[in-house]
mmCIF file of C-alpha atoms and ligand atoms in Angstrom:
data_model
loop_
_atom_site.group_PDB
_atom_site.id
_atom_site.type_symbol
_atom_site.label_atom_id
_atom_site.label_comp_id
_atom_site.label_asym_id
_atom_site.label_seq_id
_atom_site.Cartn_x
_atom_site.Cartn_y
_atom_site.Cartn_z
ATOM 1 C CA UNK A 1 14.534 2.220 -51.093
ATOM 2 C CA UNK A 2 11.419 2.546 -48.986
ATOM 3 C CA UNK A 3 11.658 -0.291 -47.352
ATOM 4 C CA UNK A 4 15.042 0.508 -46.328
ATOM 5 C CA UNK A 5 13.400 4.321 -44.828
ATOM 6 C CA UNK A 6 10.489 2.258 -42.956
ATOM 7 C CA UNK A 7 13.254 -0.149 -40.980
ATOM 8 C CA UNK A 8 14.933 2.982 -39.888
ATOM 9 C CA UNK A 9 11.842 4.279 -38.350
ATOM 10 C CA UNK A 10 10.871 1.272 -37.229
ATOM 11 C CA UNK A 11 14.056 1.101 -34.947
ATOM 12 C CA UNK A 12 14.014 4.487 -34.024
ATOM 13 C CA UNK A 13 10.502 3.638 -32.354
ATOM 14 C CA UNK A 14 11.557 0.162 -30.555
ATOM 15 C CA UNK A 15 15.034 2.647 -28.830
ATOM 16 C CA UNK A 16 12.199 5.651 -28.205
ATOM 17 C CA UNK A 17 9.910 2.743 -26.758
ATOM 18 C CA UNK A 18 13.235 0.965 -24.919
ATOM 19 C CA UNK A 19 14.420 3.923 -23.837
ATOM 20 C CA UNK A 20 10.750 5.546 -22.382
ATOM 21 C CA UNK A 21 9.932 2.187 -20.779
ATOM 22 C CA UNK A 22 13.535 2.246 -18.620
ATOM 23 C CA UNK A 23 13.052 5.816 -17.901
ATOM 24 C CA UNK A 24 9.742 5.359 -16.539
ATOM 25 C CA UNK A 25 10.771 2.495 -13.941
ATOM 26 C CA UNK A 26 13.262 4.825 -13.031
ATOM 27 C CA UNK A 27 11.193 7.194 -12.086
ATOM 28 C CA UNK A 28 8.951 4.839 -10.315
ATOM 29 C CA UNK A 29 11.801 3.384 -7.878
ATOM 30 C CA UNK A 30 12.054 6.715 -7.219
ATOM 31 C CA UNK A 31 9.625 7.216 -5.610
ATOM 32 C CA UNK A 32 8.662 4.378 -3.817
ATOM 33 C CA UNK A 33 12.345 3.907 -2.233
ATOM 34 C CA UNK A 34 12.351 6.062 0.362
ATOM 35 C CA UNK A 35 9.907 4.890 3.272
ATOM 36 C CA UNK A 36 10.725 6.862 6.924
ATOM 37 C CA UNK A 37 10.020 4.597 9.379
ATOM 38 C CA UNK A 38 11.237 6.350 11.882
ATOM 39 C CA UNK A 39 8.593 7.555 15.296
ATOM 40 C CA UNK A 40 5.622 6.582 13.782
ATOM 41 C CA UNK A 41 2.537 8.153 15.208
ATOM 42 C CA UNK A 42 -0.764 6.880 15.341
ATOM 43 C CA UNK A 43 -2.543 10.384 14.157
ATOM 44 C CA UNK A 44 -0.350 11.360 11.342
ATOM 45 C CA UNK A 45 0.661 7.901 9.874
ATOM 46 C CA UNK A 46 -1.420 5.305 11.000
ATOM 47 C CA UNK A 47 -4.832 6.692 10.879
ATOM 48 C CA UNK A 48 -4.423 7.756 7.324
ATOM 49 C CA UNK A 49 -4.297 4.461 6.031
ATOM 50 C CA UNK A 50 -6.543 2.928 8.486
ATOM 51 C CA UNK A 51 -9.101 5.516 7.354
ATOM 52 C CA UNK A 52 -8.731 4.859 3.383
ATOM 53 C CA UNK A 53 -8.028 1.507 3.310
ATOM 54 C CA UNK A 54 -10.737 0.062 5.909
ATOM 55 C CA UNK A 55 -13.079 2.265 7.467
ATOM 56 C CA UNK A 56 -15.289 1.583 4.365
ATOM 57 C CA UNK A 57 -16.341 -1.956 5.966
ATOM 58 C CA UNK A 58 -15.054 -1.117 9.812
ATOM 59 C CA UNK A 59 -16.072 1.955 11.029
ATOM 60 C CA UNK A 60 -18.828 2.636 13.686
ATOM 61 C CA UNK A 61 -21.683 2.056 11.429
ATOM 62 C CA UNK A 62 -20.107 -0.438 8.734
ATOM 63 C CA UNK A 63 -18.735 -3.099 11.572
ATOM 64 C CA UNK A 64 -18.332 -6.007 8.750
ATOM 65 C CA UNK A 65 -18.104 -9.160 10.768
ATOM 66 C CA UNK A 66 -18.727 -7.040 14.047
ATOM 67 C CA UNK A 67 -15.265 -5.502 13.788
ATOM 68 C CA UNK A 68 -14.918 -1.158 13.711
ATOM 69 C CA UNK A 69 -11.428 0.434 13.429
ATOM 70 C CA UNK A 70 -12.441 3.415 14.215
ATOM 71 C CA UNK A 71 -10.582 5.298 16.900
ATOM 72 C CA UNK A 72 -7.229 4.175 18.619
ATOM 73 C CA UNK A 73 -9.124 2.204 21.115
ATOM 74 C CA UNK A 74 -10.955 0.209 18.630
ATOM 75 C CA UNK A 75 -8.265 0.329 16.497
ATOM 76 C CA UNK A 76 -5.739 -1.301 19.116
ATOM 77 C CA UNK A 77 -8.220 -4.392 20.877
ATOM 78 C CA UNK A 78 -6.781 -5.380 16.841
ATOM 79 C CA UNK A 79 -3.634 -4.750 17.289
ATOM 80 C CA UNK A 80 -3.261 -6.394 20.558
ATOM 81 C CA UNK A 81 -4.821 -9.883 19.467
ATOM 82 C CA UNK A 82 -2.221 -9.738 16.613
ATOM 83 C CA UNK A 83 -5.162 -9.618 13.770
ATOM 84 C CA UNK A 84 -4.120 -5.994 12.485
ATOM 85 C CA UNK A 85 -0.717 -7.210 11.904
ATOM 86 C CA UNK A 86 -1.684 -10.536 10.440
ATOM 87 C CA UNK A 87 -4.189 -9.184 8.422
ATOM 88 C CA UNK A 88 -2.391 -6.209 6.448
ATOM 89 C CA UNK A 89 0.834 -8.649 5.886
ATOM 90 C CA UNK A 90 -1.114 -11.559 4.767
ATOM 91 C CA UNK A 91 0.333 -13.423 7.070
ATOM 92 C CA UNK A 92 -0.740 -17.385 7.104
ATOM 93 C CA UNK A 93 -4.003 -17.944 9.214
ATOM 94 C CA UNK A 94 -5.534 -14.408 8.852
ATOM 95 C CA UNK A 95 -8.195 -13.699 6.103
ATOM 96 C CA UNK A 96 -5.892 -10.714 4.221
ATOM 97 C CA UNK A 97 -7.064 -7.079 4.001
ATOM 98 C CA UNK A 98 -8.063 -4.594 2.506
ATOM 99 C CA UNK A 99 -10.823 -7.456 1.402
ATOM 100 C CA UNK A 100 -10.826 -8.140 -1.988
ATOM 101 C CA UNK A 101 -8.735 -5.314 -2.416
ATOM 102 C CA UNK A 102 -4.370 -5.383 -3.490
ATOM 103 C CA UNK A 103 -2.174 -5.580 -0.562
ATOM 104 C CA UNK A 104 -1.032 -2.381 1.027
ATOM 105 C CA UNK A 105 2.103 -0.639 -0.181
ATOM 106 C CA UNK A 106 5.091 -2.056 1.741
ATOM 107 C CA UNK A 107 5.929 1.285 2.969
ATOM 108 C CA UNK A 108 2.717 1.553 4.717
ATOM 109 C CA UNK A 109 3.225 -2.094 5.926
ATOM 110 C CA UNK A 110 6.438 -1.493 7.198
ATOM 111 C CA UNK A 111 5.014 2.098 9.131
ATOM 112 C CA UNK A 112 2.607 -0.308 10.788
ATOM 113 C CA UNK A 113 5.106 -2.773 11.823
ATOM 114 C CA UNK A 114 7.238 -0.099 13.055
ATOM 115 C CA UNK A 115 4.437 1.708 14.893
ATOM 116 C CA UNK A 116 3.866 -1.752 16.625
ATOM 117 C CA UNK A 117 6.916 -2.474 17.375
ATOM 118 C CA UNK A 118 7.432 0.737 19.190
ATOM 119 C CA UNK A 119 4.194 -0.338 21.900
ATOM 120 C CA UNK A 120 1.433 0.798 19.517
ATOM 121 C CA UNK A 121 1.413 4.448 21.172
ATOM 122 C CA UNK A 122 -1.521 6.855 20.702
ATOM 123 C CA UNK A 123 -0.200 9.990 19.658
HETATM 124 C C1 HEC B 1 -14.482 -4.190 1.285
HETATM 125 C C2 HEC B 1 -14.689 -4.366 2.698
HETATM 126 C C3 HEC B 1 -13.476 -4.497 3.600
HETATM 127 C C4 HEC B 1 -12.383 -3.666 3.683
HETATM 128 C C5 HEC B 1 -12.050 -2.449 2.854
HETATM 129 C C6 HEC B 1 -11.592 -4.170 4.791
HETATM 130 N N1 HEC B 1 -12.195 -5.265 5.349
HETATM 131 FE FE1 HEC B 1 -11.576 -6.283 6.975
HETATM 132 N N2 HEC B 1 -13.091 -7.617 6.741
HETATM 133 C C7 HEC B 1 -14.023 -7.596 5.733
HETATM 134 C C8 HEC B 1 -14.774 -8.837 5.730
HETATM 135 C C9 HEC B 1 -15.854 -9.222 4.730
HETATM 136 C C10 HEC B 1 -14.267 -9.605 6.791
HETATM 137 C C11 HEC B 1 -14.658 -11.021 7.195
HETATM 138 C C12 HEC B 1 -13.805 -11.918 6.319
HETATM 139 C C13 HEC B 1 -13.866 -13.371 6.706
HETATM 140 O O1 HEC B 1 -13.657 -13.705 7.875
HETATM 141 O O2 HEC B 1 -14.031 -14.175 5.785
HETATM 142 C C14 HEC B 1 -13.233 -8.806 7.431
HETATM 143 C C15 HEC B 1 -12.501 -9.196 8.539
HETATM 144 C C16 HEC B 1 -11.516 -8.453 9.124
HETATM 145 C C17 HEC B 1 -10.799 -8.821 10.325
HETATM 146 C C18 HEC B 1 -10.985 -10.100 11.106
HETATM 147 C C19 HEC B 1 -10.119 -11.124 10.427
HETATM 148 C C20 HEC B 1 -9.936 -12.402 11.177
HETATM 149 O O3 HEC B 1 -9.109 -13.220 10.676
HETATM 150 O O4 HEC B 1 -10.561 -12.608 12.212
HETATM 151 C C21 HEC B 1 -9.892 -7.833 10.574
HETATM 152 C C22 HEC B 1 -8.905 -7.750 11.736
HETATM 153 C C23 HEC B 1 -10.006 -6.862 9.506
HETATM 154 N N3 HEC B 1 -11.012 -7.267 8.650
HETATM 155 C C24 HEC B 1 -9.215 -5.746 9.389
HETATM 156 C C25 HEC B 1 -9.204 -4.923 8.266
HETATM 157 C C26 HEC B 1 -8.210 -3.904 8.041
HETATM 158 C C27 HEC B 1 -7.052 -3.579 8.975
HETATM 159 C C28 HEC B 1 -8.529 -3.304 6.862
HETATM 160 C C29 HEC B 1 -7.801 -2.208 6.155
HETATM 161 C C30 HEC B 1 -6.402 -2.426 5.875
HETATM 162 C C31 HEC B 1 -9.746 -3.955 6.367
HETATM 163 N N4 HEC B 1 -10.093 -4.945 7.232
HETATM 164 C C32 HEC B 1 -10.397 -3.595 5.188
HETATM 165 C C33 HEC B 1 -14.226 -6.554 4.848
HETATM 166 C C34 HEC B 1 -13.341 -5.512 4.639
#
């Protein structure tokens, strides 16, 4: 007889556990789907995540391997030799970035593609 009661509870806890687990990815795609990628700006999209995810080793001040991002004109001698790009996307031939650090959210890949695509502007 107690047996029987403790498989009962036992599969009410694997659906609970199913049944949290699912709701939680849910909740996750949620809100990393929608990405606007639409006029990017240099100020209020790029900067951001040039300032958290680098200016720790390439700022004026912390220029690892002689390189600061700091500013658009810094920011864009990168761009324009194609090592911003190749460096955030981990693209073959670049060392990646952040160093030693996970990859940057696609979203904020993508913003930076976009924002390149569009000339790079500084606005
Ligand atoms: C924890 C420190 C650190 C952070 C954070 C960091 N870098 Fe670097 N960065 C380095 C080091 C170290 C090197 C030299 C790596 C090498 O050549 O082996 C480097 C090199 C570079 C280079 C030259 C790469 C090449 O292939 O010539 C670029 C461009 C660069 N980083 C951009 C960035 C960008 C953009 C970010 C932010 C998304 C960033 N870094 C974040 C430490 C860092």
């Amino acid at each position: 007889m107690k047996f029987k009661l403790f498989y009962v509870w036992l599969t009410v806890f694997v659906l609970a556990g199913v049944f949290f687990s699912c709701s939680k990815a849910s909740e996750d795609e949620f809100e990393t789907a929608p990405c606007n990628t639409d006029n990017i700006k240099y100020v209020a999209d790029i900067l951001p995540i040039v300032t958290t995810n680098c200016y720790a080793c390439h700022s004026d001040g912390t220029e690892t391997n002689g390189i600061s991002l700091e500013g658009y004109q810094k920011l864009k001698i990168q761009v324009d030799n194609g090592k911003f790009l190749g460096v955030v996307s981990h693209a073959a031939g670049y060392t990646p970035m952040p160093y030693s650090a996970p990859k940057l959210s696609n979203c904020d890949i993508n913003k930076i593609k976009a924002w390149i695509e569009a000339g790079a502007p500084d606005n």
